[in-house]
Short mmCIF file of C-alpha atoms in Angstrom, two decimals:
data_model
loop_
_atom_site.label_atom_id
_atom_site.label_comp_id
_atom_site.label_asym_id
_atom_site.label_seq_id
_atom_site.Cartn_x
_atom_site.Cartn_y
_atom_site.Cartn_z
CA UNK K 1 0.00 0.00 0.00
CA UNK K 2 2.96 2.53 0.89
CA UNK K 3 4.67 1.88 -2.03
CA UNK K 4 1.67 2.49 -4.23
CA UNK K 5 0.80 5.89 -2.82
CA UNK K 6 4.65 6.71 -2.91
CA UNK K 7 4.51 5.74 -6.80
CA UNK K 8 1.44 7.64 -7.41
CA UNK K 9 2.91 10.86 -5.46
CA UNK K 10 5.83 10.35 -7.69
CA UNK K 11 4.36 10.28 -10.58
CA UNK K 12 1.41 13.34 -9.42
CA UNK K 13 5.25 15.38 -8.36
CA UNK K 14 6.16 14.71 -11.94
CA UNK K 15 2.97 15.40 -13.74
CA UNK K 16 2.62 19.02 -11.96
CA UNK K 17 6.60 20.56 -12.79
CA UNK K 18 5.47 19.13 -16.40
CA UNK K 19 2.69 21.13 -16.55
CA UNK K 20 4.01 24.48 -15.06
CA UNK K 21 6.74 24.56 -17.72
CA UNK K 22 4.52 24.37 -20.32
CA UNK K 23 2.61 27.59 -18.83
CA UNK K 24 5.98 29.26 -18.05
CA UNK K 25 5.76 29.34 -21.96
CA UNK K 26 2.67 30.74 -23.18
CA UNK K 27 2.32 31.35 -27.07
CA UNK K 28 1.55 34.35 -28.71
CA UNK K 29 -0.96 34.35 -31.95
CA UNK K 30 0.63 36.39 -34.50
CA UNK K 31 -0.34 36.87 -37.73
CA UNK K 32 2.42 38.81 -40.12
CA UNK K 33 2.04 39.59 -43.80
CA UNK K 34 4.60 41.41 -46.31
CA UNK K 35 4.37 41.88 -50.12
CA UNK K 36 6.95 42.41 -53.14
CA UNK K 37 5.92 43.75 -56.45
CA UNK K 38 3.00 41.64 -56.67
CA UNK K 39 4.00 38.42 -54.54
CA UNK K 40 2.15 38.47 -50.83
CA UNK K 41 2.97 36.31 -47.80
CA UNK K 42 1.35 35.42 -44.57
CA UNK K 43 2.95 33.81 -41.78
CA UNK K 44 0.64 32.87 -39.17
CA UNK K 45 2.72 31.78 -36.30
CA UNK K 46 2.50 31.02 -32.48
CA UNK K 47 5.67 32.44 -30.39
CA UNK K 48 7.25 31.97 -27.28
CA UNK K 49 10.66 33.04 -25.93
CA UNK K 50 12.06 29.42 -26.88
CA UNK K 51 10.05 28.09 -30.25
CA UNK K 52 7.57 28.82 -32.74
CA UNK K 53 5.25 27.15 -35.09
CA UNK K 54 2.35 28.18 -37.27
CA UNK K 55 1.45 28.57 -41.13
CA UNK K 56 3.38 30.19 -44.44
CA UNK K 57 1.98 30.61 -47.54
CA UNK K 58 3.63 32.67 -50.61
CA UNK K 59 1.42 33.82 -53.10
CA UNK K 60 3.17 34.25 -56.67
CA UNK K 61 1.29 37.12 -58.96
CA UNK K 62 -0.45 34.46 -61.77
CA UNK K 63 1.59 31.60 -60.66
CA UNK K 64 -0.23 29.55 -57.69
CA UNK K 65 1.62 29.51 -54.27
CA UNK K 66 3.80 27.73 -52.18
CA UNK K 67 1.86 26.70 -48.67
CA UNK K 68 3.00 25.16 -45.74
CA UNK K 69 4.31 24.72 -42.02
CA UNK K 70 6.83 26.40 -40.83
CA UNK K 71 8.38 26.02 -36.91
CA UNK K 72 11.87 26.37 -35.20
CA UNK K 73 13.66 27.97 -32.45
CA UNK K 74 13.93 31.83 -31.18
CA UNK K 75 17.57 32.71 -30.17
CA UNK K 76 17.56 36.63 -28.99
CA UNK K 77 15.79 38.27 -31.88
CA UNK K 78 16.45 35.82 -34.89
CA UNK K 79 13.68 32.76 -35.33
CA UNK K 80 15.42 29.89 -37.13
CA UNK K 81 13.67 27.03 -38.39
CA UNK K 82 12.37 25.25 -41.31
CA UNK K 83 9.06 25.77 -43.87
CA UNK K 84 7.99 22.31 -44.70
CA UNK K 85 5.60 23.18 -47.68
CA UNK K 86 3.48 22.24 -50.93
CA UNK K 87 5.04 23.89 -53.98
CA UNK K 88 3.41 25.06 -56.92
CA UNK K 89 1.54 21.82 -58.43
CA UNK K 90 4.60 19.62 -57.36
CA UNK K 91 5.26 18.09 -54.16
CA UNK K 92 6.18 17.99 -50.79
CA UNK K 93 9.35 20.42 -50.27
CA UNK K 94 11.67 21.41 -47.13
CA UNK K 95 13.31 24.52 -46.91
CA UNK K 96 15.25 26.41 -43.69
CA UNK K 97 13.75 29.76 -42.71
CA UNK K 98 15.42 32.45 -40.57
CA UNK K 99 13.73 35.47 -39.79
CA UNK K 100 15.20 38.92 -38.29
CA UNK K 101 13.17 40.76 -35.57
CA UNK K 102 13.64 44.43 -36.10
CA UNK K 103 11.60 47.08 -35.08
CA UNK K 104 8.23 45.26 -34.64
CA UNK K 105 9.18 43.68 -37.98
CA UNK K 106 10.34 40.41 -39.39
CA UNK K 107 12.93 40.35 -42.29
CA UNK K 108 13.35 37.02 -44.37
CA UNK K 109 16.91 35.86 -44.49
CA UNK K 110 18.67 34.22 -47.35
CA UNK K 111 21.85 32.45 -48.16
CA UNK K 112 22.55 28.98 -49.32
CA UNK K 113 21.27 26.13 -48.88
CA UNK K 114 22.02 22.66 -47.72
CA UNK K 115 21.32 19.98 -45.58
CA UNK K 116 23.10 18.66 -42.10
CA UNK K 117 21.48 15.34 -40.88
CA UNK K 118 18.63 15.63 -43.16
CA UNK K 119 17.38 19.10 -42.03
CA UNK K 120 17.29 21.78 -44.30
CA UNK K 121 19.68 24.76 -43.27
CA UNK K 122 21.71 27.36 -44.34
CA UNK K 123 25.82 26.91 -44.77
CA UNK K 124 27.63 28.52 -42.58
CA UNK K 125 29.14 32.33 -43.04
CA UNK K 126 25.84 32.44 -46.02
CA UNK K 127 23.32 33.97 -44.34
CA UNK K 128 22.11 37.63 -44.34
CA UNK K 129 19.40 39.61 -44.31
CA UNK K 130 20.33 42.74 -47.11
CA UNK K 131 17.52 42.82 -49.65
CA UNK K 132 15.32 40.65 -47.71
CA UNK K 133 12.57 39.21 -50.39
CA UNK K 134 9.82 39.64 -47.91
CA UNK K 135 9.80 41.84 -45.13
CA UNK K 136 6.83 41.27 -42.49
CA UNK K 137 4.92 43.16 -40.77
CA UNK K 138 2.07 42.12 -37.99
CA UNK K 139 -1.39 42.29 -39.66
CA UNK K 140 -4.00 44.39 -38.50
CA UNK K 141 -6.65 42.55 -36.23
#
């Protein structure tokens, strides 16, 4: 009998610090969009200080769009991650993301591209964010 209600205090202890991380770390709904020429993108993503995750979808002026998940890590003010998406009538595609939080805005990074244990990312010394293709800001609600 003792060891039973030890084991289920155990377990209870462990259940509880489990749970009170997770609210530590509330997520933020955000929904950011940004346009170029005639291209528009929306990034609906849900922040914390550690991670993110959420929606990205690229529309191309007369050509279809690219639509997807996206979801990674926040490190200061740079979100690094990956956009796992549906391209334009072909398949399933992978792609890293990195995103620059500047003045209540979100420039997309660039640089090349590769691939370190199967995840997409960019090589080192590559990436910057001069001439960002889209730049992001939060949507009106």
């Amino acid at each position: 009998m003792l060891k039973n209600f030890v084991t289920v205090s155990l377990l209870f202890a462990f259940l509880m610090s489990c749970n009170s991380k997770e609210e530590k770390y509330k997520y933020n709904h955000i929904i950011y969009q940004a346009v170029n020429n005639k291209d528009t993108a929306i990034l609906a993503i849900k922040i914390n200080e550690k991670r993110f995750y959420g929606r990205y979808e690229r529309s191309y002026y007369r050509n279809g769009k690219d639509s997807g998940d996206v979801r990674g890590e926040v490190r200061g003010d740079t979100l690094r991650g990956d956009f796992h998406y549906i391209s334009n009538g072909g398949g399933w595609k992978r792609e890293p993301l990195a995103l620059l939080k500047k003045e209540n805005k979100l420039f997309l990074g660039s640089g090349v591209m590769g691939t370190y244990m199967s995840l997409p990312c960019f090589l080192p010394g590559t990436l910057n964010y001069k001439n960002p293709e889209y730049v992001f800001k939060e949507a009106k609600k």
